């Protein structure tokens, strides 16, 4: 349950039960995160099926497709919900922000595989991250960027095809209430 409170902290800077209830009932993106974490941490097969069914209903309503097998560290925040797809084998660090329209997926060819994403990363609207690449820590992926190459720590990536324009803790001003 502590990881859920760490995720909640990223929204408002508080770890209170009353805030948890408010966000669960009135913020669809947090509700998905709550169900995602409960499914991951289910202690037996019956409770896992229960939480997975609730998560599936939430997925159909919100358009968020993040399978429970996906490894996402604490401090996960969905800034705007809707049409988010993350591959089940993706590995994502702590203090991760994602916006609507983002796809983090598998690719074949030169960079075959699934992305690994570091800590304090912000991925903005309609960005696509594909292939067996590594996105470093403190990275900002700008709206509509296409990233199929390794991104060093502290970079900002813009455009399609993606281009690195900066290398100084780019995500720092976008990460509120880090854990």
PDB file of C-alpha atoms in Angstrom:
ATOM      1  CA  UNK A   1       0.000   0.000   0.000  1.00  0.00           C
ATOM      2  CA  UNK A   2       2.935   2.369   0.558  1.00  0.00           C
ATOM      3  CA  UNK A   3       3.705   2.490  -3.168  1.00  0.00           C
ATOM      4  CA  UNK A   4       0.115   3.684  -3.768  1.00  0.00           C
ATOM      5  CA  UNK A   5       0.656   6.492  -1.267  1.00  0.00           C
ATOM      6  CA  UNK A   6       3.947   7.353  -3.019  1.00  0.00           C
ATOM      7  CA  UNK A   7       2.014   7.596  -6.308  1.00  0.00           C
ATOM      8  CA  UNK A   8      -0.663   9.715  -4.603  1.00  0.00           C
ATOM      9  CA  UNK A   9       2.028  12.015  -3.195  1.00  0.00           C
ATOM     10  CA  UNK A  10       3.043  12.877  -6.786  1.00  0.00           C
ATOM     11  CA  UNK A  11      -0.416  14.400  -7.381  1.00  0.00           C
ATOM     12  CA  UNK A  12      -0.819  16.652  -4.364  1.00  0.00           C
ATOM     13  CA  UNK A  13       2.122  16.253  -2.003  1.00  0.00           C
ATOM     14  CA  UNK A  14       0.054  14.434   0.636  1.00  0.00           C
ATOM     15  CA  UNK A  15      -0.271  10.841   1.814  1.00  0.00           C
ATOM     16  CA  UNK A  16      -3.668  11.030   3.553  1.00  0.00           C
ATOM     17  CA  UNK A  17      -6.471   8.495   3.323  1.00  0.00           C
ATOM     18  CA  UNK A  18      -9.035  11.264   2.653  1.00  0.00           C
ATOM     19  CA  UNK A  19      -6.951  12.487  -0.308  1.00  0.00           C
ATOM     20  CA  UNK A  20      -6.656   8.881  -1.547  1.00  0.00           C
ATOM     21  CA  UNK A  21     -10.446   8.525  -1.530  1.00  0.00           C
ATOM     22  CA  UNK A  22     -10.947  11.821  -3.338  1.00  0.00           C
ATOM     23  CA  UNK A  23      -8.442  10.955  -6.058  1.00  0.00           C
ATOM     24  CA  UNK A  24      -9.754   7.390  -6.409  1.00  0.00           C
ATOM     25  CA  UNK A  25     -13.337   8.539  -6.972  1.00  0.00           C
ATOM     26  CA  UNK A  26     -12.743  11.744  -8.954  1.00  0.00           C
ATOM     27  CA  UNK A  27      -9.478  11.280 -10.888  1.00  0.00           C
ATOM     28  CA  UNK A  28      -9.635   8.510 -13.489  1.00  0.00           C
ATOM     29  CA  UNK A  29      -5.879   8.464 -14.061  1.00  0.00           C
ATOM     30  CA  UNK A  30      -5.172   7.889 -10.355  1.00  0.00           C
ATOM     31  CA  UNK A  31      -7.908   5.246 -10.192  1.00  0.00           C
ATOM     32  CA  UNK A  32      -6.082   3.321 -12.929  1.00  0.00           C
ATOM     33  CA  UNK A  33      -2.776   3.585 -11.034  1.00  0.00           C
ATOM     34  CA  UNK A  34      -4.497   2.379  -7.838  1.00  0.00           C
ATOM     35  CA  UNK A  35      -5.940  -0.677  -9.620  1.00  0.00           C
ATOM     36  CA  UNK A  36      -2.626  -1.307 -11.417  1.00  0.00           C
ATOM     37  CA  UNK A  37      -0.758  -1.393  -8.076  1.00  0.00           C
ATOM     38  CA  UNK A  38      -3.430  -3.531  -6.367  1.00  0.00           C
ATOM     39  CA  UNK A  39      -3.286  -6.047  -9.235  1.00  0.00           C
ATOM     40  CA  UNK A  40       0.506  -6.180  -9.064  1.00  0.00           C
ATOM     41  CA  UNK A  41       0.514  -6.702  -5.290  1.00  0.00           C
ATOM     42  CA  UNK A  42      -2.361  -9.174  -5.047  1.00  0.00           C
ATOM     43  CA  UNK A  43      -1.465 -11.896  -2.560  1.00  0.00           C
ATOM     44  CA  UNK A  44      -3.456 -14.773  -4.071  1.00  0.00           C
ATOM     45  CA  UNK A  45      -4.917 -15.775  -7.465  1.00  0.00           C
ATOM     46  CA  UNK A  46      -8.517 -14.925  -6.524  1.00  0.00           C
ATOM     47  CA  UNK A  47      -7.729 -11.374  -5.414  1.00  0.00           C
ATOM     48  CA  UNK A  48      -5.489 -10.973  -8.475  1.00  0.00           C
ATOM     49  CA  UNK A  49      -8.418 -11.873 -10.754  1.00  0.00           C
ATOM     50  CA  UNK A  50     -10.705  -9.476  -8.859  1.00  0.00           C
ATOM     51  CA  UNK A  51      -8.304  -6.523  -9.186  1.00  0.00           C
ATOM     52  CA  UNK A  52      -7.511  -7.439 -12.801  1.00  0.00           C
ATOM     53  CA  UNK A  53     -11.216  -7.342 -13.703  1.00  0.00           C
ATOM     54  CA  UNK A  54     -11.595  -3.894 -12.123  1.00  0.00           C
ATOM     55  CA  UNK A  55      -8.447  -2.708 -13.905  1.00  0.00           C
ATOM     56  CA  UNK A  56      -9.843  -4.025 -17.208  1.00  0.00           C
ATOM     57  CA  UNK A  57     -13.075  -2.042 -16.718  1.00  0.00           C
ATOM     58  CA  UNK A  58     -11.053   1.075 -15.944  1.00  0.00           C
ATOM     59  CA  UNK A  59      -8.920   0.454 -19.048  1.00  0.00           C
ATOM     60  CA  UNK A  60     -12.015   0.327 -21.258  1.00  0.00           C
ATOM     61  CA  UNK A  61     -13.312   3.611 -19.791  1.00  0.00           C
ATOM     62  CA  UNK A  62     -10.031   5.556 -19.822  1.00  0.00           C
ATOM     63  CA  UNK A  63      -8.120   4.161 -22.801  1.00  0.00           C
ATOM     64  CA  UNK A  64      -5.090   3.452 -20.594  1.00  0.00           C
ATOM     65  CA  UNK A  65      -3.396   0.140 -21.404  1.00  0.00           C
ATOM     66  CA  UNK A  66      -0.652  -0.597 -18.898  1.00  0.00           C
ATOM     67  CA  UNK A  67      -0.533  -4.339 -18.137  1.00  0.00           C
ATOM     68  CA  UNK A  68       0.102  -5.394 -14.549  1.00  0.00           C
ATOM     69  CA  UNK A  69       3.374  -7.084 -15.645  1.00  0.00           C
ATOM     70  CA  UNK A  70       4.908  -3.689 -16.472  1.00  0.00           C
ATOM     71  CA  UNK A  71       7.597  -2.700 -13.981  1.00  0.00           C
ATOM     72  CA  UNK A  72       7.059   0.894 -12.849  1.00  0.00           C
ATOM     73  CA  UNK A  73       8.789   2.146  -9.702  1.00  0.00           C
ATOM     74  CA  UNK A  74       7.130   4.384  -7.081  1.00  0.00           C
ATOM     75  CA  UNK A  75       6.052   7.931  -7.860  1.00  0.00           C
ATOM     76  CA  UNK A  76       4.062   7.109 -11.019  1.00  0.00           C
ATOM     77  CA  UNK A  77       1.817   9.912 -12.275  1.00  0.00           C
ATOM     78  CA  UNK A  78      -0.528   9.960 -15.244  1.00  0.00           C
ATOM     79  CA  UNK A  79      -0.898  13.669 -15.954  1.00  0.00           C
ATOM     80  CA  UNK A  80      -3.768  13.375 -18.453  1.00  0.00           C
ATOM     81  CA  UNK A  81      -5.528  10.092 -19.092  1.00  0.00           C
ATOM     82  CA  UNK A  82      -6.556   8.633 -22.426  1.00  0.00           C
ATOM     83  CA  UNK A  83      -4.970   6.414 -25.057  1.00  0.00           C
ATOM     84  CA  UNK A  84      -1.812   5.493 -23.179  1.00  0.00           C
ATOM     85  CA  UNK A  85      -0.160   2.220 -24.190  1.00  0.00           C
ATOM     86  CA  UNK A  86       2.869   0.700 -22.439  1.00  0.00           C
ATOM     87  CA  UNK A  87       4.376  -2.663 -23.390  1.00  0.00           C
ATOM     88  CA  UNK A  88       4.235  -5.263 -20.563  1.00  0.00           C
ATOM     89  CA  UNK A  89       8.027  -5.776 -20.666  1.00  0.00           C
ATOM     90  CA  UNK A  90       8.875  -2.085 -20.290  1.00  0.00           C
ATOM     91  CA  UNK A  91      10.908  -1.140 -17.216  1.00  0.00           C
ATOM     92  CA  UNK A  92      10.352   2.370 -15.828  1.00  0.00           C
ATOM     93  CA  UNK A  93      12.057   4.161 -12.908  1.00  0.00           C
ATOM     94  CA  UNK A  94      10.648   6.325 -10.135  1.00  0.00           C
ATOM     95  CA  UNK A  95       9.004   9.765 -10.481  1.00  0.00           C
ATOM     96  CA  UNK A  96       7.606   9.020 -13.921  1.00  0.00           C
ATOM     97  CA  UNK A  97       5.122  11.413 -15.585  1.00  0.00           C
ATOM     98  CA  UNK A  98       3.166  10.386 -18.661  1.00  0.00           C
ATOM     99  CA  UNK A  99       0.502  12.268 -20.643  1.00  0.00           C
ATOM    100  CA  UNK A 100      -2.255  11.148 -22.997  1.00  0.00           C
ATOM    101  CA  UNK A 101      -1.541   9.689 -26.409  1.00  0.00           C
ATOM    102  CA  UNK A 102       1.825   8.191 -25.394  1.00  0.00           C
ATOM    103  CA  UNK A 103       2.994   4.813 -26.665  1.00  0.00           C
ATOM    104  CA  UNK A 104       5.949   2.956 -25.168  1.00  0.00           C
ATOM    105  CA  UNK A 105       6.370  -0.140 -27.260  1.00  0.00           C
ATOM    106  CA  UNK A 106       8.345  -2.864 -28.898  1.00  0.00           C
ATOM    107  CA  UNK A 107      10.202  -2.569 -32.155  1.00  0.00           C
ATOM    108  CA  UNK A 108      12.002  -4.943 -34.492  1.00  0.00           C
ATOM    109  CA  UNK A 109      15.065  -4.313 -36.611  1.00  0.00           C
ATOM    110  CA  UNK A 110      18.172  -2.427 -35.542  1.00  0.00           C
ATOM    111  CA  UNK A 111      16.931  -1.595 -32.020  1.00  0.00           C
ATOM    112  CA  UNK A 112      14.718  -4.629 -31.448  1.00  0.00           C
ATOM    113  CA  UNK A 113      13.163  -4.872 -27.996  1.00  0.00           C
ATOM    114  CA  UNK A 114      11.363  -2.775 -25.422  1.00  0.00           C
ATOM    115  CA  UNK A 115      12.488   0.522 -23.817  1.00  0.00           C
ATOM    116  CA  UNK A 116      14.031   0.893 -20.374  1.00  0.00           C
ATOM    117  CA  UNK A 117      13.284   4.296 -18.861  1.00  0.00           C
ATOM    118  CA  UNK A 118      15.225   5.885 -15.985  1.00  0.00           C
ATOM    119  CA  UNK A 119      14.181   7.980 -12.984  1.00  0.00           C
ATOM    120  CA  UNK A 120      12.579  11.456 -13.145  1.00  0.00           C
ATOM    121  CA  UNK A 121      11.397  11.137 -16.735  1.00  0.00           C
ATOM    122  CA  UNK A 122       8.553  13.160 -18.257  1.00  0.00           C
ATOM    123  CA  UNK A 123       6.916  11.954 -21.470  1.00  0.00           C
ATOM    124  CA  UNK A 124       4.486  14.449 -22.924  1.00  0.00           C
ATOM    125  CA  UNK A 125       1.458  14.226 -25.200  1.00  0.00           C
ATOM    126  CA  UNK A 126       1.524  11.899 -28.238  1.00  0.00           C
ATOM    127  CA  UNK A 127       5.183  10.911 -27.885  1.00  0.00           C
ATOM    128  CA  UNK A 128       6.274   7.471 -29.084  1.00  0.00           C
ATOM    129  CA  UNK A 129       9.187   5.604 -27.524  1.00  0.00           C
ATOM    130  CA  UNK A 130       9.980   2.356 -29.321  1.00  0.00           C
ATOM    131  CA  UNK A 131      12.649  -0.313 -29.410  1.00  0.00           C
ATOM    132  CA  UNK A 132      15.264  -1.802 -27.133  1.00  0.00           C
ATOM    133  CA  UNK A 133      16.596   1.580 -26.084  1.00  0.00           C
ATOM    134  CA  UNK A 134      17.553   3.228 -22.811  1.00  0.00           C
ATOM    135  CA  UNK A 135      16.119   6.593 -21.807  1.00  0.00           C
ATOM    136  CA  UNK A 136      18.358   8.072 -19.083  1.00  0.00           C
ATOM    137  CA  UNK A 137      17.476   9.862 -15.860  1.00  0.00           C
ATOM    138  CA  UNK A 138      16.066  13.432 -15.727  1.00  0.00           C
ATOM    139  CA  UNK A 139      14.866  13.331 -19.348  1.00  0.00           C
ATOM    140  CA  UNK A 140      12.054  15.313 -20.977  1.00  0.00           C
ATOM    141  CA  UNK A 141      10.421  13.853 -24.098  1.00  0.00           C
ATOM    142  CA  UNK A 142       8.519  16.708 -25.758  1.00  0.00           C
ATOM    143  CA  UNK A 143       5.034  16.433 -27.309  1.00  0.00           C
ATOM    144  CA  UNK A 144       4.854  14.481 -30.593  1.00  0.00           C
ATOM    145  CA  UNK A 145       8.467  13.272 -30.346  1.00  0.00           C
ATOM    146  CA  UNK A 146       9.472   9.922 -31.846  1.00  0.00           C
ATOM    147  CA  UNK A 147      12.323   8.292 -29.913  1.00  0.00           C
ATOM    148  CA  UNK A 148      13.990   5.116 -31.196  1.00  0.00           C
ATOM    149  CA  UNK A 149      17.538   5.808 -29.979  1.00  0.00           C
ATOM    150  CA  UNK A 150      19.310   5.867 -26.607  1.00  0.00           C
ATOM    151  CA  UNK A 151      18.808   9.127 -24.720  1.00  0.00           C
ATOM    152  CA  UNK A 152      21.504  10.306 -22.274  1.00  0.00           C
ATOM    153  CA  UNK A 153      20.784  11.606 -18.770  1.00  0.00           C
ATOM    154  CA  UNK A 154      19.370  15.125 -18.544  1.00  0.00           C
ATOM    155  CA  UNK A 155      18.385  15.419 -22.210  1.00  0.00           C
ATOM    156  CA  UNK A 156      15.383  17.030 -23.895  1.00  0.00           C
ATOM    157  CA  UNK A 157      14.145  15.257 -27.017  1.00  0.00           C
ATOM    158  CA  UNK A 158      11.930  16.998 -29.580  1.00  0.00           C
ATOM    159  CA  UNK A 159      10.594  16.242 -33.025  1.00  0.00           C
ATOM    160  CA  UNK A 160       9.954  13.390 -35.400  1.00  0.00           C
ATOM    161  CA  UNK A 161      12.501  11.971 -35.881  1.00  0.00           C
ATOM    162  CA  UNK A 162      13.651  12.798 -32.372  1.00  0.00           C
ATOM    163  CA  UNK A 163      16.543  15.162 -31.805  1.00  0.00           C
ATOM    164  CA  UNK A 164      18.349  15.958 -28.546  1.00  0.00           C
ATOM    165  CA  UNK A 165      18.452  19.709 -27.912  1.00  0.00           C
ATOM    166  CA  UNK A 166      19.604  20.017 -24.301  1.00  0.00           C
ATOM    167  CA  UNK A 167      21.480  18.032 -21.655  1.00  0.00           C
ATOM    168  CA  UNK A 168      20.790  19.620 -18.264  1.00  0.00           C
ATOM    169  CA  UNK A 169      18.199  17.929 -16.009  1.00  0.00           C
ATOM    170  CA  UNK A 170      15.462  18.763 -18.467  1.00  0.00           C
ATOM    171  CA  UNK A 171      12.618  17.208 -16.490  1.00  0.00           C
ATOM    172  CA  UNK A 172      13.320  18.987 -13.165  1.00  0.00           C
ATOM    173  CA  UNK A 173      10.655  21.686 -13.544  1.00  0.00           C
ATOM    174  CA  UNK A 174       8.006  19.110 -14.544  1.00  0.00           C
ATOM    175  CA  UNK A 175       8.468  16.757 -11.588  1.00  0.00           C
ATOM    176  CA  UNK A 176       6.308  18.037  -8.726  1.00  0.00           C
ATOM    177  CA  UNK A 177       6.466  16.313  -5.337  1.00  0.00           C
ATOM    178  CA  UNK A 178       9.153  13.753  -6.160  1.00  0.00           C
ATOM    179  CA  UNK A 179       9.483  10.670  -3.941  1.00  0.00           C
TER     180      UNK A 179
END
